[in-house]
Amino acid sequence: QVQLVESGGGLVQAGGSLRLSCAASGSILRMNTMGWYRQAPGKQRELVATVISGGSPNYADSVKGRFTISKDNAKNTVYLQMNGLKPEDAAVYYCSVDIVAADGDRQRCWGQGTQVTVSS
């Protein structure tokens, strides 16, 4: 059973920074597409950033130049560095990873979500 555990959310003042982490555990052969999504109250979940293994990252226009997605294959962990946070960035952030398990099974896994609050 593959699990994703997120950490790093919290309360920060506008203009501040946070780094979110998403660690995958279990029998993992490979992590393919990795992404971060967010959902604010009353809004639909939206894509923030994605990166395909071996590819270049893609970002929502609203976070370009401020957020950076990265990964550590050795640790099976994906990160989201968030700089210049704005009140409109406040949301629950979810990581999503397309995983190939050791037995060859492919599945999309989601983290439990971590709250990001930005005070103005």
XYZ file of N, CA, C and O in Angstrom:
480
model
N 0.843 -1.185 0.000
C 0.000 0.000 0.000
C 0.883 1.241 0.000
O 1.709 1.430 0.886
N 0.699 2.081 -1.006
C 1.481 3.311 -1.103
C 0.724 4.437 -0.425
O -0.494 4.576 -0.595
N 1.438 5.216 0.355
C 0.835 6.354 1.027
C 1.647 7.606 0.775
O 2.870 7.547 0.623
N 0.958 8.741 0.739
C 1.605 10.045 0.641
C 1.317 10.809 1.919
O 0.165 10.911 2.339
N 2.353 11.342 2.520
C 2.207 12.122 3.750
C 2.754 13.511 3.499
O 3.935 13.672 3.150
N 1.899 14.504 3.694
C 2.283 15.883 3.467
C 2.654 16.565 4.774
O 2.145 16.214 5.839
N 3.494 17.559 4.654
C 3.854 18.381 5.805
C 4.305 19.744 5.308
O 4.547 19.930 4.113
N 4.395 20.687 6.245
C 4.951 21.987 5.916
C 3.959 23.124 5.843
O 4.359 24.278 5.695
N 2.676 22.829 5.933
C 1.708 23.910 5.897
C 1.746 24.715 7.194
O 2.428 24.360 8.155
N 0.997 25.803 7.197
C 0.951 26.625 8.396
C 0.456 28.014 8.098
O -0.088 28.290 7.031
N 0.672 28.885 9.073
C 0.263 30.286 8.971
C 1.482 31.143 8.670
O 2.513 31.017 9.341
N 1.364 32.008 7.693
C 2.470 32.878 7.311
C 1.910 34.236 6.912
O 0.769 34.330 6.444
N 2.698 35.261 7.120
C 2.284 36.586 6.694
C 2.456 36.737 5.182
O 3.309 36.074 4.574
N 1.676 37.614 4.615
C 1.807 37.898 3.181
C 3.255 38.302 2.878
O 3.876 39.062 3.632
N 3.759 37.753 1.798
C 5.144 37.979 1.424
C 6.100 36.936 1.951
O 7.264 36.887 1.540
N 5.629 36.099 2.849
C 6.468 35.072 3.445
C 6.579 33.828 2.584
O 6.082 33.783 1.450
N 7.240 32.824 3.150
C 7.521 31.597 2.414
C 7.161 30.374 3.239
O 7.199 30.408 4.473
N 6.835 29.320 2.543
C 6.638 28.007 3.132
C 7.153 26.962 2.146
O 7.149 27.192 0.931
N 7.564 25.834 2.685
C 7.933 24.713 1.830
C 7.105 23.506 2.230
O 7.183 23.047 3.368
N 6.350 23.020 1.290
C 5.546 21.821 1.515
C 6.331 20.593 1.058
O 7.061 20.647 0.067
N 6.154 19.512 1.794
C 6.787 18.247 1.447
C 5.718 17.174 1.311
O 4.707 17.194 2.010
N 5.986 16.238 0.435
C 5.069 15.116 0.223
C 5.925 13.866 0.071
O 6.600 13.689 -0.950
N 5.915 13.035 1.097
C 6.754 11.845 1.112
C 5.920 10.607 0.799
O 4.893 10.375 1.440
N 6.382 9.849 -0.152
C 5.694 8.617 -0.522
C 6.363 7.433 0.164
O 7.587 7.356 0.242
N 5.552 6.538 0.682
C 6.084 5.340 1.328
C 5.365 4.109 0.787
O 4.240 4.190 0.319
N 6.050 2.981 0.895
C 5.478 1.741 0.374
C 6.413 1.138 -0.652
O 7.545 1.568 -0.828
N 5.921 0.158 -1.355
C 6.722 -0.538 -2.365
C 6.642 0.226 -3.675
O 5.805 -0.048 -4.532
N 7.534 1.184 -3.818
C 7.503 2.094 -4.964
C 8.643 1.766 -5.911
O 9.799 1.725 -5.512
N 8.270 1.552 -7.155
C 9.290 1.357 -8.173
C 9.686 2.690 -8.793
O 10.855 2.975 -8.972
N 8.672 3.514 -9.053
C 8.956 4.769 -9.746
C 7.808 5.748 -9.518
O 6.653 5.358 -9.408
N 8.162 7.009 -9.438
C 7.157 8.068 -9.383
C 7.154 8.766 -10.737
O 8.199 9.249 -11.174
N 6.019 8.816 -11.366
C 5.916 9.475 -12.657
C 5.460 10.919 -12.475
O 6.163 11.713 -11.888
N 4.284 11.254 -12.940
C 3.822 12.629 -12.806
C 3.567 12.968 -11.343
O 2.900 12.222 -10.632
N 4.109 14.099 -10.915
C 3.929 14.571 -9.550
C 3.342 15.966 -9.615
O 3.709 16.760 -10.485
N 2.442 16.237 -8.699
C 1.799 17.538 -8.764
C 1.295 18.014 -7.426
O 1.169 17.251 -6.462
N 1.070 19.299 -7.378
C 0.442 19.944 -6.227
C -0.835 20.630 -6.690
O -0.852 21.292 -7.735
N -1.882 20.459 -5.911
C -3.182 21.074 -6.167
C -3.581 21.830 -4.906
O -3.027 21.596 -3.829
N -4.541 22.701 -5.054
C -5.047 23.394 -3.868
C -6.544 23.624 -4.009
O -7.081 23.697 -5.108
N -7.175 23.733 -2.861
C -8.610 23.972 -2.831
C -8.926 24.952 -1.716
O -8.674 24.664 -0.538
N -9.457 26.090 -2.108
C -9.885 27.098 -1.152
C -11.364 26.885 -0.848
O -12.090 26.277 -1.646
N -11.848 27.367 0.296
C -13.254 27.185 0.651
C -14.179 27.721 -0.438
O -14.004 28.830 -0.937
N -15.142 26.911 -0.828
C -16.117 27.327 -1.823
C -15.626 27.300 -3.250
O -16.348 27.716 -4.165
N -14.405 26.828 -3.448
C -13.839 26.788 -4.795
C -13.475 25.368 -5.177
O -13.299 24.494 -4.321
N -13.315 25.158 -6.473
C -12.907 23.854 -6.953
C -11.408 23.669 -6.753
O -10.640 24.632 -6.687
N -11.021 22.420 -6.676
C -9.595 22.120 -6.587
C -8.926 22.533 -7.891
O -9.442 22.272 -8.976
N -7.777 23.178 -7.767
C -7.073 23.646 -8.938
C -5.629 23.184 -8.938
O -5.020 22.987 -7.885
N -5.116 23.032 -10.141
C -3.731 22.630 -10.297
C -2.812 23.803 -9.977
O -3.039 24.920 -10.434
N -1.781 23.531 -9.211
C -0.789 24.547 -8.875
C 0.487 24.321 -9.684
O 1.006 25.233 -10.323
N 1.000 23.107 -9.652
C 2.250 22.806 -10.341
C 2.336 21.308 -10.583
O 1.853 20.520 -9.775
N 2.955 20.946 -11.692
C 3.193 19.539 -11.970
C 4.588 19.366 -12.565
O 5.143 20.304 -13.155
N 5.117 18.185 -12.406
C 6.366 17.842 -13.073
C 6.323 16.358 -13.411
O 5.932 15.529 -12.605
N 6.689 16.058 -14.643
C 6.790 14.675 -15.090
C 8.232 14.243 -14.907
O 9.147 15.013 -15.181
N 8.414 13.024 -14.433
C 9.760 12.533 -14.220
C 10.599 12.708 -15.481
O 10.232 12.236 -16.555
N 11.685 13.450 -15.351
C 12.545 13.700 -16.488
C 12.127 14.877 -17.331
O 12.788 15.196 -18.333
N 11.035 15.543 -16.946
C 10.528 16.654 -17.723
C 10.625 17.976 -16.995
O 11.142 18.052 -15.876
N 10.132 19.010 -17.639
C 10.158 20.349 -17.052
C 8.870 20.594 -16.282
O 7.821 20.075 -16.639
N 8.943 21.390 -15.239
C 7.743 21.670 -14.462
C 6.793 22.618 -15.197
O 7.209 23.382 -16.058
N 5.526 22.531 -14.817
C 4.502 23.441 -15.314
C 3.795 24.065 -14.120
O 3.572 23.398 -13.109
N 3.446 25.325 -14.257
C 2.842 26.070 -13.150
C 1.575 26.781 -13.608
O 1.454 27.202 -14.761
N 0.661 26.923 -12.669
C -0.477 27.788 -12.911
C 0.041 29.215 -13.057
O 1.021 29.604 -12.411
N -0.620 29.989 -13.892
C -0.184 31.362 -14.114
C -0.120 32.155 -12.815
O 0.744 33.020 -12.642
N -1.019 31.849 -11.912
C -1.108 32.618 -10.673
C 0.095 32.424 -9.747
O 0.303 33.217 -8.836
N 0.881 31.373 -9.973
C 2.008 31.105 -9.075
C 3.352 31.152 -9.789
O 4.405 31.003 -9.130
N 3.341 31.361 -11.079
C 4.607 31.396 -11.817
C 5.532 32.470 -11.261
O 5.109 33.590 -10.983
N 6.778 32.094 -11.102
C 7.765 33.030 -10.572
C 7.808 33.084 -9.063
O 8.720 33.686 -8.491
N 6.833 32.481 -8.403
C 6.807 32.484 -6.934
C 6.945 31.089 -6.339
O 7.539 30.927 -5.276
N 6.388 30.093 -7.009
C 6.403 28.720 -6.501
C 7.352 27.874 -7.339
O 7.505 28.082 -8.547
N 7.964 26.887 -6.680
C 8.855 25.959 -7.374
C 8.573 24.541 -6.912
O 8.589 24.264 -5.700
N 8.311 23.662 -7.867
C 8.123 22.251 -7.560
C 9.434 21.520 -7.812
O 10.145 21.812 -8.780
N 9.766 20.620 -6.922
C 10.991 19.849 -7.082
C 10.788 18.464 -6.479
O 9.787 18.222 -5.806
N 11.737 17.576 -6.734
C 11.594 16.219 -6.219
C 12.943 15.649 -5.846
O 13.972 16.062 -6.371
N 12.903 14.729 -4.930
C 14.085 13.989 -4.511
C 13.757 12.521 -4.722
O 13.036 11.917 -3.912
N 14.260 11.966 -5.810
C 13.904 10.583 -6.142
C 14.401 9.604 -5.081
O 13.748 8.608 -4.800
N 15.552 9.904 -4.509
C 16.114 8.987 -3.512
C 15.227 8.905 -2.279
O 15.187 7.876 -1.605
N 14.538 9.994 -1.995
C 13.673 10.040 -0.812
C 12.202 9.847 -1.164
O 11.352 9.901 -0.279
N 11.908 9.659 -2.451
C 10.506 9.549 -2.895
C 9.680 10.713 -2.354
O 8.569 10.516 -1.823
N 10.219 11.879 -2.477
C 9.576 13.066 -1.913
C 9.489 14.157 -2.968
O 10.426 14.362 -3.741
N 8.364 14.851 -2.975
C 8.174 16.000 -3.855
C 7.927 17.224 -2.978
O 7.285 17.116 -1.922
N 8.440 18.339 -3.397
C 8.375 19.573 -2.613
C 7.660 20.668 -3.398
O 7.619 20.655 -4.625
N 7.139 21.625 -2.653
C 6.625 22.849 -3.252
C 7.146 24.004 -2.423
O 6.718 24.195 -1.281
N 8.086 24.735 -2.983
C 8.608 25.938 -2.340
C 7.730 27.098 -2.747
O 7.570 27.370 -3.941
N 7.180 27.766 -1.773
C 6.260 28.863 -2.034
C 6.844 30.138 -1.452
O 7.010 30.253 -0.242
N 7.152 31.076 -2.314
C 7.676 32.374 -1.910
C 6.695 33.468 -2.280
O 5.845 33.279 -3.143
N 6.837 34.598 -1.642
C 5.952 35.711 -1.967
C 4.492 35.364 -1.818
O 3.664 35.745 -2.655
N 4.152 34.693 -0.738
C 2.774 34.236 -0.562
C 1.804 35.399 -0.446
O 2.117 36.443 0.148
N 0.644 35.183 -1.025
C -0.428 36.178 -1.032
C -1.651 35.606 -0.318
O -1.818 34.384 -0.265
N -2.521 36.450 0.197
C -3.737 35.935 0.844
C -4.537 35.006 -0.057
O -5.139 34.039 0.431
N -4.511 35.252 -1.348
C -5.268 34.392 -2.266
C -4.628 33.022 -2.471
O -5.235 32.154 -3.116
N -3.450 32.813 -1.934
C -2.821 31.492 -1.982
C -3.324 30.580 -0.864
O -3.025 29.384 -0.860
N -4.055 31.137 0.072
C -4.550 30.340 1.195
C -5.488 29.255 0.704
O -6.421 29.515 -0.069
N -5.234 28.042 1.132
C -6.026 26.892 0.689
C -5.495 25.643 1.376
O -4.467 25.692 2.064
N -6.188 24.550 1.164
C -5.637 23.249 1.515
C -4.880 22.742 0.286
O -5.424 22.710 -0.813
N -3.637 22.396 0.500
C -2.776 21.942 -0.590
C -2.661 20.422 -0.544
O -2.418 19.832 0.520
N -2.813 19.820 -1.717
C -2.751 18.362 -1.850
C -1.651 17.986 -2.848
O -1.528 18.614 -3.894
N -0.912 16.967 -2.505
C 0.015 16.435 -3.499
C -0.619 15.227 -4.164
O -1.455 14.538 -3.589
N -0.199 14.997 -5.389
C -0.694 13.876 -6.181
C 0.477 13.290 -6.949
O 1.253 14.033 -7.558
N 0.605 11.987 -6.873
C 1.720 11.327 -7.549
C 1.204 10.082 -8.272
O 0.477 9.279 -7.688
N 1.592 9.956 -9.527
C 1.318 8.729 -10.281
C 2.468 7.769 -10.008
O 3.606 8.034 -10.396
N 2.133 6.685 -9.355
C 3.160 5.776 -8.862
C 3.095 4.441 -9.574
O 2.006 3.911 -9.818
N 4.258 3.910 -9.878
C 4.377 2.528 -10.323
C 4.924 1.744 -9.133
O 6.027 2.008 -8.662
N 4.112 0.811 -8.651
C 4.517 0.034 -7.490
C 5.492 -1.064 -7.897
O 5.689 -1.349 -9.084
N 6.094 -1.674 -6.894
C 7.094 -2.704 -7.150
C 6.514 -3.896 -7.907
O 7.235 -4.577 -8.641
N 5.221 -4.133 -7.749
C 4.585 -5.250 -8.448
C 4.078 -4.851 -9.825
O 3.393 -5.630 -10.498
N 4.385 -3.613 -10.238
C 3.987 -3.140 -11.547
C 2.651 -2.424 -11.588
O 2.283 -1.852 -12.618
N 1.947 -2.449 -10.490
C 0.642 -1.790 -10.426
C 0.840 -0.282 -10.518
O 1.738 0.273 -9.887
N -0.018 0.361 -11.290
C 0.040 1.815 -11.420
C -1.162 2.430 -10.709
O -2.283 1.958 -10.873
N -0.892 3.470 -9.955
C -1.985 4.125 -9.255
C -1.671 5.582 -9.038
O -0.512 5.972 -8.930
N -2.738 6.366 -8.984
C -2.590 7.774 -8.612
C -2.911 7.888 -7.127
O -3.983 7.465 -6.686
N -2.001 8.457 -6.410
C -2.156 8.601 -4.960
C -2.277 10.074 -4.600
O -1.670 10.931 -5.250
N -3.027 10.327 -3.552
C -3.233 11.688 -3.052
C -2.800 11.775 -1.599
O -3.013 10.841 -0.819
N -2.238 12.927 -1.259
C -1.934 13.196 0.132
C -3.191 13.605 0.874
O -4.251 13.821 0.280
N -3.049 13.743 2.176
C -4.194 14.048 3.027
C -4.534 15.536 3.013
O -5.607 15.927 3.486
N -3.646 16.343 2.502
C -3.866 17.782 2.465
C -3.195 18.482 3.626
O -3.120 17.946 4.739
N -2.697 19.667 3.364
C -2.092 20.482 4.418
C -2.574 21.910 4.235
O -2.614 22.439 3.126
N -2.941 22.530 5.338
C -3.540 23.861 5.293
C -2.464 24.931 5.198
O -1.490 24.920 5.963
N -2.657 25.848 4.278
C -1.811 27.028 4.165
C -2.700 28.255 4.399
O -3.701 28.437 3.706
N -2.326 29.060 5.372
C -3.064 30.270 5.696
C -2.128 31.456 5.558
O -0.999 31.419 6.072
N -2.578 32.473 4.857
C -1.747 33.656 4.623
C -2.479 34.869 5.179
O -3.592 35.187 4.743
N -1.857 35.534 6.129
C -2.460 36.722 6.724
C -1.994 37.965 5.982
O -0.854 38.069 5.553
N -2.898 38.910 5.855
C -2.566 40.141 5.119
C -2.038 41.207 6.058
O -2.070 41.078 7.270
